[in-house]
XYZ file of N, CA and C in Angstrom:
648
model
N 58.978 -86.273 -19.526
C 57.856 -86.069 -18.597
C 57.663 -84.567 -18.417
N 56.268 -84.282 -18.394
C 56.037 -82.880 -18.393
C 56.149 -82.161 -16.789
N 55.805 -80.930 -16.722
C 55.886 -80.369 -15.232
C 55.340 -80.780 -14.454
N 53.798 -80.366 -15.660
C 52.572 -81.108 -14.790
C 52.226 -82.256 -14.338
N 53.252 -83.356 -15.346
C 52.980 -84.630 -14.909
C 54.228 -85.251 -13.607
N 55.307 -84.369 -13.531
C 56.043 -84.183 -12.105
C 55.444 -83.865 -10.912
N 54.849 -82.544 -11.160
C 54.114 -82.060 -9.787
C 52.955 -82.812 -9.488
N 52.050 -84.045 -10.361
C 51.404 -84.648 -9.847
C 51.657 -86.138 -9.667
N 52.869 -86.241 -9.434
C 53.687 -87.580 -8.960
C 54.146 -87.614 -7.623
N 54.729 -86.194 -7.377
C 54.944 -85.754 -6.304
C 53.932 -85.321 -5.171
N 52.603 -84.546 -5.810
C 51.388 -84.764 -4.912
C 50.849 -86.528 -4.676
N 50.965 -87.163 -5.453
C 50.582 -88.478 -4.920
C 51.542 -89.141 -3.867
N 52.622 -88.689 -3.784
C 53.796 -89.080 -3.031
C 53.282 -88.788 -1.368
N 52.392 -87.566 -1.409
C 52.626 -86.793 0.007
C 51.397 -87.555 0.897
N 51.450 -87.508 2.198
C 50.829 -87.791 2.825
C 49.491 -87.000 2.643
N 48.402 -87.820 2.759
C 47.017 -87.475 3.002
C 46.728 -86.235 3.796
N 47.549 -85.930 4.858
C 47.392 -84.761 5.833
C 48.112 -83.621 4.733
N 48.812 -83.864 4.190
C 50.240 -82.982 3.199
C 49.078 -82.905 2.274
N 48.457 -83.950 1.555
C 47.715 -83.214 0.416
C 46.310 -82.356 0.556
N 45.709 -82.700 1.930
C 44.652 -81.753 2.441
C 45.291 -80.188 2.448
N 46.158 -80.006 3.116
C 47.147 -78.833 3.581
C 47.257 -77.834 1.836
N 47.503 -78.858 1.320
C 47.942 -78.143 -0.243
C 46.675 -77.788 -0.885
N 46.029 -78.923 -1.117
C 44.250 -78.510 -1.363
C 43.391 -77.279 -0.212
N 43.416 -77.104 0.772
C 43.044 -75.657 1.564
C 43.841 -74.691 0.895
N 45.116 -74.801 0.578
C 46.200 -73.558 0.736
C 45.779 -72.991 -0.581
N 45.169 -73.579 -1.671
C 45.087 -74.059 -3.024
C 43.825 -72.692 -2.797
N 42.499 -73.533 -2.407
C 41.652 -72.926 -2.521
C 41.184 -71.643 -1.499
N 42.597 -71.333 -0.503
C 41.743 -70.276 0.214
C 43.101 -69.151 -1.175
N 44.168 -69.623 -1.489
C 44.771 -68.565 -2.389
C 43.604 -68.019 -3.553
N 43.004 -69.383 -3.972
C 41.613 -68.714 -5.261
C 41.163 -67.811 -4.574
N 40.864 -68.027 -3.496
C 39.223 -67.125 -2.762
C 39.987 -66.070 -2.825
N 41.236 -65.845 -2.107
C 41.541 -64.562 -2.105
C 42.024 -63.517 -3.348
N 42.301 -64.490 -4.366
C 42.269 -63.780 -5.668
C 40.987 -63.187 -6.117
N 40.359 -64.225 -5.756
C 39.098 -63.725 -5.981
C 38.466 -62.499 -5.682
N 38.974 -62.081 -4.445
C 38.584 -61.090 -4.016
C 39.121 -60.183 -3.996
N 40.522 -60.164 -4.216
C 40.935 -59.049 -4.714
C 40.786 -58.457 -6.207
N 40.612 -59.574 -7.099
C 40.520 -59.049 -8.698
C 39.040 -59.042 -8.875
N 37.965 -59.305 -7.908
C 36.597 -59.410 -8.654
C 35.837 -58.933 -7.795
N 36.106 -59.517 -6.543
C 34.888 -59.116 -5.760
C 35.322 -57.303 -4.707
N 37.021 -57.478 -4.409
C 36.901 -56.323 -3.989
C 36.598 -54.871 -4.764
N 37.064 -55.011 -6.100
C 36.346 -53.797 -6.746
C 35.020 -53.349 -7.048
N 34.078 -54.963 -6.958
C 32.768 -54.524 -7.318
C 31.898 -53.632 -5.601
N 33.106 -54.516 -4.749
C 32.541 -53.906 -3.313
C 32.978 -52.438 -2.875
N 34.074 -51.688 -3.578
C 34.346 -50.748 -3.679
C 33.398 -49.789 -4.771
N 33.043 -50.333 -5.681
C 31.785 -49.686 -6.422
C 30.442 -49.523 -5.654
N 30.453 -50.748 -5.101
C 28.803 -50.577 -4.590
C 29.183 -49.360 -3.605
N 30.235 -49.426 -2.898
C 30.449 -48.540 -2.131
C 30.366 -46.494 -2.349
N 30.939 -46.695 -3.902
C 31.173 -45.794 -4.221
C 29.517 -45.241 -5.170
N 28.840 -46.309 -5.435
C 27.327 -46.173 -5.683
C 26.533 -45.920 -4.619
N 26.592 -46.195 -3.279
C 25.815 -45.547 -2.150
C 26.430 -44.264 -1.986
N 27.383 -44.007 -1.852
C 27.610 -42.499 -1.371
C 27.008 -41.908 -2.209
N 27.070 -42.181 -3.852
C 26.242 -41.156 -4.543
C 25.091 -41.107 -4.563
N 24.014 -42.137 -4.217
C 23.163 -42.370 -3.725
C 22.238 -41.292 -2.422
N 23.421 -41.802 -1.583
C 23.186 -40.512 -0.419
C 23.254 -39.430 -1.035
N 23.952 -38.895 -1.722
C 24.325 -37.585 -2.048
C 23.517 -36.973 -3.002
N 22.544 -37.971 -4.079
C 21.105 -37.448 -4.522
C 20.351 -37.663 -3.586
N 19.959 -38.287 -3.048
C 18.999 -38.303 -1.883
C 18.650 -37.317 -0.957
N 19.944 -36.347 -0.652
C 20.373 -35.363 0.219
C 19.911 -34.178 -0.459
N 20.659 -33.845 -1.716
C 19.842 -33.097 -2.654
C 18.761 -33.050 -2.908
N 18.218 -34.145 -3.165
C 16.522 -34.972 -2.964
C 15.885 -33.772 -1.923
N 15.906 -33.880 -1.064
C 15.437 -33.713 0.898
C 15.662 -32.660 0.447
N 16.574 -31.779 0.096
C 17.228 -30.442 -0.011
C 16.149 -29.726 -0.624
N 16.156 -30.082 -2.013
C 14.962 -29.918 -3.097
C 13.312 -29.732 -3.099
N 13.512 -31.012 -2.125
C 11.918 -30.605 -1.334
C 11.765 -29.802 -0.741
N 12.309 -29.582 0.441
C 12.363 -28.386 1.371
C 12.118 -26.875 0.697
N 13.076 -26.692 -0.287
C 13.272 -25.258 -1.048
C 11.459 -25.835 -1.744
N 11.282 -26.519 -2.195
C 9.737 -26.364 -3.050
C 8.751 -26.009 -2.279
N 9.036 -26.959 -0.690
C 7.891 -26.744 0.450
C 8.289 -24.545 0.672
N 9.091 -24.332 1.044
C 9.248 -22.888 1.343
C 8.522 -22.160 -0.243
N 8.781 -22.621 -1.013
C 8.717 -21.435 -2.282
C 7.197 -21.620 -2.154
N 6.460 -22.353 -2.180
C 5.159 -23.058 -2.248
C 4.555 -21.773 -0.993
N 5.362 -22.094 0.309
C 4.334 -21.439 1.134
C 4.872 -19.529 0.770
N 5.877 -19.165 0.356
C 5.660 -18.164 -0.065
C 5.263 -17.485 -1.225
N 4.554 -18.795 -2.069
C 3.920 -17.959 -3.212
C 2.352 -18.253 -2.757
N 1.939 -19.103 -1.769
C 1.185 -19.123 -0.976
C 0.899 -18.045 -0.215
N 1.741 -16.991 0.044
C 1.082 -15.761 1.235
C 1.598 -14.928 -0.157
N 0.083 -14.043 -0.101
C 0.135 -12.385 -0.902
C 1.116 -12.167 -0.785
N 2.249 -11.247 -0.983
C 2.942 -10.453 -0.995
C 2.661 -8.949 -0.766
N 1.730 -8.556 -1.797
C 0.865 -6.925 -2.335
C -0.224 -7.350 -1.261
N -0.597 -8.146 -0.456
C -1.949 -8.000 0.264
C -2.134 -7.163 1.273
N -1.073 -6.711 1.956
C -0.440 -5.492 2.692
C -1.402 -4.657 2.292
N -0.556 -4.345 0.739
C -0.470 -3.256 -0.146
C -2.264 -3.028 -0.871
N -2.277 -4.286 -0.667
C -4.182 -3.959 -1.743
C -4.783 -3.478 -0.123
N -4.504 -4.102 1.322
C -5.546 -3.676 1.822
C -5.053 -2.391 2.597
N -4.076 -1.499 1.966
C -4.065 -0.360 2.373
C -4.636 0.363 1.406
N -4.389 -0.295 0.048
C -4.817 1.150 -0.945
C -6.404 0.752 -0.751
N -7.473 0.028 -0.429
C -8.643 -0.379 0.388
C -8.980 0.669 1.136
N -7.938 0.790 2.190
C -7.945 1.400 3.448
C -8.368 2.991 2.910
N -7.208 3.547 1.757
C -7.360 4.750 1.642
C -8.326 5.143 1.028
N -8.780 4.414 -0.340
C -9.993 4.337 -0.654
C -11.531 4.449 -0.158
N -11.399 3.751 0.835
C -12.476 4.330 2.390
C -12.590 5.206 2.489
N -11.745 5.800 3.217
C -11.443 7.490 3.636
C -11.208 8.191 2.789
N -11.378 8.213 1.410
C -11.382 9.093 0.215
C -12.659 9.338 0.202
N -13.400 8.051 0.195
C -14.899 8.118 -0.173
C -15.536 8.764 0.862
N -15.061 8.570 2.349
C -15.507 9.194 3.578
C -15.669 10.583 3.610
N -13.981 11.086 2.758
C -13.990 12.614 2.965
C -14.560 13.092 1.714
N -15.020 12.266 0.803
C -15.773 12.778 -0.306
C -17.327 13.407 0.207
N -17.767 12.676 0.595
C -18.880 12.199 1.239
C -19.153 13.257 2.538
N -18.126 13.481 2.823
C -18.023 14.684 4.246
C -18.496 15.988 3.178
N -17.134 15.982 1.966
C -17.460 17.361 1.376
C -18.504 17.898 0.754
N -18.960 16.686 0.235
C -20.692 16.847 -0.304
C -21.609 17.355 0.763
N -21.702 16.638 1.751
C -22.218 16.666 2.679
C -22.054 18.790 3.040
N -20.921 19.154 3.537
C -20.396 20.513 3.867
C -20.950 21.536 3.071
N -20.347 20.822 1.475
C -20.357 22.304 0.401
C -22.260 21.808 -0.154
N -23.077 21.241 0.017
C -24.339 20.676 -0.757
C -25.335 22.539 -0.397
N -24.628 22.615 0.727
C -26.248 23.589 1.369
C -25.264 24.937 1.073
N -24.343 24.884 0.888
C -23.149 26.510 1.196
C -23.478 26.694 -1.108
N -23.394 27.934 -0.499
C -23.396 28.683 -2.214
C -21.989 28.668 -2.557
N -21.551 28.272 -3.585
C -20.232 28.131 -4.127
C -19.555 29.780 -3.950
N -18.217 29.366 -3.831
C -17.103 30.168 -3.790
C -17.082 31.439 -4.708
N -17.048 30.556 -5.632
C -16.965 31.244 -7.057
C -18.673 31.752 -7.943
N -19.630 31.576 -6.909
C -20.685 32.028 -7.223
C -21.106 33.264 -6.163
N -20.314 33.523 -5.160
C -21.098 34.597 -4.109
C -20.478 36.089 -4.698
N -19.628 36.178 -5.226
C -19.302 37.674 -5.695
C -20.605 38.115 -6.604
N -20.728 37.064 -7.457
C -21.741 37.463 -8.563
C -22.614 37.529 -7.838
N -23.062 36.634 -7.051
C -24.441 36.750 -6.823
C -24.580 38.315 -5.459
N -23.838 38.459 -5.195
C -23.365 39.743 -4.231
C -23.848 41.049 -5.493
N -23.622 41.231 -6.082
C -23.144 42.235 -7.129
C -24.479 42.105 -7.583
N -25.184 41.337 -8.256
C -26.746 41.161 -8.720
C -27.212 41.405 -7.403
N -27.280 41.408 -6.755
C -28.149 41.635 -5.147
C -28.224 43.018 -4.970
N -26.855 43.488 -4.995
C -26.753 45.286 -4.775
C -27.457 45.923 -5.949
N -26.907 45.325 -6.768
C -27.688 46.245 -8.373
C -29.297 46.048 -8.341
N -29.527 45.118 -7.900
C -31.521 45.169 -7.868
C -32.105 45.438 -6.602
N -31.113 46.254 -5.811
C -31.285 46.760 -4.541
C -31.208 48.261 -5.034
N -31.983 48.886 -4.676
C -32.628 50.310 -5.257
C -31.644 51.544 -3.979
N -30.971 52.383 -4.229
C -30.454 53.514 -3.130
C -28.876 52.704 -2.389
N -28.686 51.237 -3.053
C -27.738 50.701 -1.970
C -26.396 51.025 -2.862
N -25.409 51.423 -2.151
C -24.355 51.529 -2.641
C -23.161 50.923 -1.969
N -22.773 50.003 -2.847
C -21.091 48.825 -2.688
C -19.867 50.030 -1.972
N -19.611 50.238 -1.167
C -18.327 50.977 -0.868
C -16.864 49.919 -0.850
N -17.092 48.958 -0.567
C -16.087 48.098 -0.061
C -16.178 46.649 -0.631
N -15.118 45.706 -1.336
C -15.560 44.423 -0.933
C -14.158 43.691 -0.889
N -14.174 43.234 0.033
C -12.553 42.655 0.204
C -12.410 40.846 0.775
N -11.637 39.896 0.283
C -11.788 39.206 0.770
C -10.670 38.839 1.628
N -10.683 37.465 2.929
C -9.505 37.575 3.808
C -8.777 36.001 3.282
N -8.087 35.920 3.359
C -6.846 34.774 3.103
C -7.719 33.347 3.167
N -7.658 32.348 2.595
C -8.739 31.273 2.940
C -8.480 30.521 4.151
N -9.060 29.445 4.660
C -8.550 28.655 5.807
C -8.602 27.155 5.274
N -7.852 26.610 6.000
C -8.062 25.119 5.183
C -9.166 24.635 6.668
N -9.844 23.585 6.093
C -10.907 22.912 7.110
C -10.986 21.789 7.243
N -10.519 21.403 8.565
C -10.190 19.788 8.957
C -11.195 19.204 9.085
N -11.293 17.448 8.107
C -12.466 16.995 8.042
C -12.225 15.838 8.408
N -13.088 15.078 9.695
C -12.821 14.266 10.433
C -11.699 13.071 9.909
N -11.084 12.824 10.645
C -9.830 11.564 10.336
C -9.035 12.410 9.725
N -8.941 14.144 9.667
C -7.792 14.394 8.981
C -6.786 15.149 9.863
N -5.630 15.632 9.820
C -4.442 15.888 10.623
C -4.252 17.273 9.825
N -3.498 18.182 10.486
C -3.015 19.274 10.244
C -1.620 19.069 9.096
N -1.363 17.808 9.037
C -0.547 17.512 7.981
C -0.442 16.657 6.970
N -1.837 16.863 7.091
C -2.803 16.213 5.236
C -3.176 17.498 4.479
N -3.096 17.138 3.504
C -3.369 18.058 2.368
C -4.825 18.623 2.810
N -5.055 19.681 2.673
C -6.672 20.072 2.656
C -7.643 20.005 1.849
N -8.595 19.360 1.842
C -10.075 19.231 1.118
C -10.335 20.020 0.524
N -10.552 21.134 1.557
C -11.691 21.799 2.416
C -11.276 23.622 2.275
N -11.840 24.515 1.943
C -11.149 25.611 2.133
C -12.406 26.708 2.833
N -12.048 27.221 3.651
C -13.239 28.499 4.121
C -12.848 29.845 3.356
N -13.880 30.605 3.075
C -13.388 31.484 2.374
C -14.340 32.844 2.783
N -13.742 34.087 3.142
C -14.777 35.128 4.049
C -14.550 36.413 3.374
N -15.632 36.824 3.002
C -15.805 37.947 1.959
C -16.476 39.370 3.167
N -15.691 40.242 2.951
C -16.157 41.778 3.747
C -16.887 42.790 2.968
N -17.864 42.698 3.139
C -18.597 43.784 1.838
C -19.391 44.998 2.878
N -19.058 46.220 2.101
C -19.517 47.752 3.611
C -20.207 48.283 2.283
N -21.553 47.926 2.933
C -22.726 48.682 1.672
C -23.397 50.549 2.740
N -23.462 50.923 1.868
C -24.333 51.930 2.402
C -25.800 52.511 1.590
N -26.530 52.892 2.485
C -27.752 53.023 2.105
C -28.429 53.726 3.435
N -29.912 54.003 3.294
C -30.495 54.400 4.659
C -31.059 52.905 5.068
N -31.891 52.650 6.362
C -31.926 51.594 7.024
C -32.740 50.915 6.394
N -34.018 51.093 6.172
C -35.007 50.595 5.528
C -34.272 49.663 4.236
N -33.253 50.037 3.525
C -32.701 49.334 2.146
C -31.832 48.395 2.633
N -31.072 48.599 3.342
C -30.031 48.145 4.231
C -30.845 47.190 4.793
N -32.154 46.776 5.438
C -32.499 45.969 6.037
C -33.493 44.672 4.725
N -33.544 45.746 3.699
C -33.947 44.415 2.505
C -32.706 43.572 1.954
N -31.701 44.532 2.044
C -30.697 43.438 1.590
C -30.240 42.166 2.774
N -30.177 42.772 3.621
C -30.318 41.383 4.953
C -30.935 40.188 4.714
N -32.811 40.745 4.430
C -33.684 40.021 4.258
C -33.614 39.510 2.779
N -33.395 39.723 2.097
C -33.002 39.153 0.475
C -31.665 37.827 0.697
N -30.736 38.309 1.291
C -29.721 37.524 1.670
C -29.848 36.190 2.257
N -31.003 36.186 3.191
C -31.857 35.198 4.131
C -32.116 34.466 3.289
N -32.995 35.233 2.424
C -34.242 34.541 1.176
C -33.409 33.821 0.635
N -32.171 33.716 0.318
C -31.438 32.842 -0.765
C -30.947 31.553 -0.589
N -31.182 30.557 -1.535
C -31.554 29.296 -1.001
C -30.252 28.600 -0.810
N -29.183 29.352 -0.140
C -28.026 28.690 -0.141
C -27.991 29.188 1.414
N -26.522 28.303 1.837
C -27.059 28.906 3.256
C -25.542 29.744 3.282
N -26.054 30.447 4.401
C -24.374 31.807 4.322
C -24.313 32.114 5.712
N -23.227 31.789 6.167
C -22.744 31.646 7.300
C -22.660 33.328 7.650
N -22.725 33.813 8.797
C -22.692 35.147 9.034
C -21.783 35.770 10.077
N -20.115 35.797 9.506
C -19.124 36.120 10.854
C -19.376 37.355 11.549
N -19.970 38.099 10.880
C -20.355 39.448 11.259
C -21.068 40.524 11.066
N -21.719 41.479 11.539
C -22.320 42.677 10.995
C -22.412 43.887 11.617
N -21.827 44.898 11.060
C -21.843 46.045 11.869
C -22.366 47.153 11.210
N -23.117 48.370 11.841
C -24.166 48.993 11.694
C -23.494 50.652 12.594
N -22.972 51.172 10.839
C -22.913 52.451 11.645
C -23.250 53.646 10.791
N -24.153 54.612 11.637
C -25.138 55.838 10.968
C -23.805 56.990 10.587
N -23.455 57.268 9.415
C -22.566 58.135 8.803
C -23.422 59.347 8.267
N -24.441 59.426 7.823
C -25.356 61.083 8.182
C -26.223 60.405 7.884
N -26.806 60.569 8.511
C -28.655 60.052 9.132
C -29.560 60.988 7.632
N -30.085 60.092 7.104
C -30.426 58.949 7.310
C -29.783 57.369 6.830
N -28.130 57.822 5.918
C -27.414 57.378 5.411
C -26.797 56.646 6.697
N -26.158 55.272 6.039
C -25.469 54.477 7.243
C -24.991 53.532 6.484
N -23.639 53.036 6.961
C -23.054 52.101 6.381
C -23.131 50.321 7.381
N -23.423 49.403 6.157
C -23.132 48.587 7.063
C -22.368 47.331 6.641
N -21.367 47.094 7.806
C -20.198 46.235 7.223
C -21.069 44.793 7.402
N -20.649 43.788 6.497
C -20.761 42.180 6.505
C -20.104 41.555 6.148
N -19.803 40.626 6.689
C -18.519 38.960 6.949
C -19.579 38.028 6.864
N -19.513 37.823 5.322
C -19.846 36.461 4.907
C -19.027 34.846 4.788
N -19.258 34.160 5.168
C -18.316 32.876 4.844
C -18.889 31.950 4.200
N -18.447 31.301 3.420
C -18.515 30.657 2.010
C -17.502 29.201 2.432
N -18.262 28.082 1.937
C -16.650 27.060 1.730
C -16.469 26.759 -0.044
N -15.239 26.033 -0.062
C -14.645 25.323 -1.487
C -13.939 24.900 -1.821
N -13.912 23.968 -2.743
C -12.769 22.617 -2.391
C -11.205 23.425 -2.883
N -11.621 24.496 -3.217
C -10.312 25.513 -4.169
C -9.329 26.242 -3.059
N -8.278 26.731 -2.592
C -7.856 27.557 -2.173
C -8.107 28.775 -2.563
N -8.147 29.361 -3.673
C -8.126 30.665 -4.222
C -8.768 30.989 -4.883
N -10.439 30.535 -4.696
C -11.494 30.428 -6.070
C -11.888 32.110 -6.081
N -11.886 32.499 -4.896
C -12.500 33.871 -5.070
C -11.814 35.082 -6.050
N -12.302 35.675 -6.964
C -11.130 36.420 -7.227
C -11.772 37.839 -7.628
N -11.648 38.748 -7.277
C -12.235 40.021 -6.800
C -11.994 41.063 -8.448
């Protein structure tokens, strides 16, 4: 007789309550095999499949966020600062362009009043040049500008002591007038050195965009 056919001689032997008892004990031991060789590892996977889950997901959220930020900062200019200052200066280039035209349009150039000084005396009959000197230039502040901006602008003042008798002395005045530039007049002085001879000093001022255009 085999094992198997012992141990089921002996289950027929046992009481009905005895063989229920063995049949539960039977099938809660399966279940729990069960669950330890099949079902608890797949529940430890699923387990171990949500965390990673979360953990792209998180990255996910993460990912977005950094796209939403990069987005809104490639969304704002950067250089827009920068374009609407060099704008800004551009304005006021054109402003002080526009000033200097404006200044130097009616004034006889810098570099044109010696000559034209010198042709004036020479077709001036008895007048004689004693002197012509010029004084250091000035720089000339042109609105919106500061004493520590570069200068535009330069003033420039020429001293010329002609002598002649009055009558000649008073055409070159009037010739000077006549000239279609305009010439600022810092000064003039009028003094009789033997009658009918007399010298007379003049401070002309001139502008130009040059510091040092004059050159004697």
């Amino acid at each position: 007789m085999t094992l198997w056919q012992q141990l089921d001689e002996r289950f027929n032997t046992l009481q009905r309550r005895e063989q229920l008892m063995i049949w539960a004990s039977t099938l809660l031991l399966t279940l729990w095999l069960t669950f330890v060789y099949v079902l608890e590892p797949l529940w430890q996977a699923g387990n171990s499949y949500r965390d990673r889950l979360a953990s792209v997901e998180k990255q996910h959220q993460e990912a977005q966020q950094l796209a939403t930020t990069l987005r809104s900062e490639l969304g704002t200019d950067a250089d827009a600062e920068y374009r609407q200052r060099i704008t800004q200066l551009e304005q006021q280039q054109r402003e002080l362009t526009a000033q200097i035209t404006q200044s130097t349009s009616h004034f006889i150039a810098a570099e044109q009043m010696v000559a034209l000084l010198h042709n004036l005396l020479q077709s001036s009959s008895g007048v004689q040049l004693k002197q012509l000197t010029t004084a250091a230039p000035k720089a000339v502040l042109l609105a919106g500008q500061t004493e520590a901006d570069t200068p535009l602008l330069y003033q420039h003042q020429l001293t010329l002591v002609i002598n002649s008798n009055y009558a000649a002395l008073l055409k070159v005045l009037n010739d000077i007038e006549q000239l279609p530039w305009l010439v600022n007049w810092a000064g003039l002085r009028y003094h009789v050195t033997d009658y009918p001879s007399a010298d007379m000093t003049l401070e002309l001022i001139t502008v130009s965009e040059h510091e040092d255009f004059i050159r004697l």
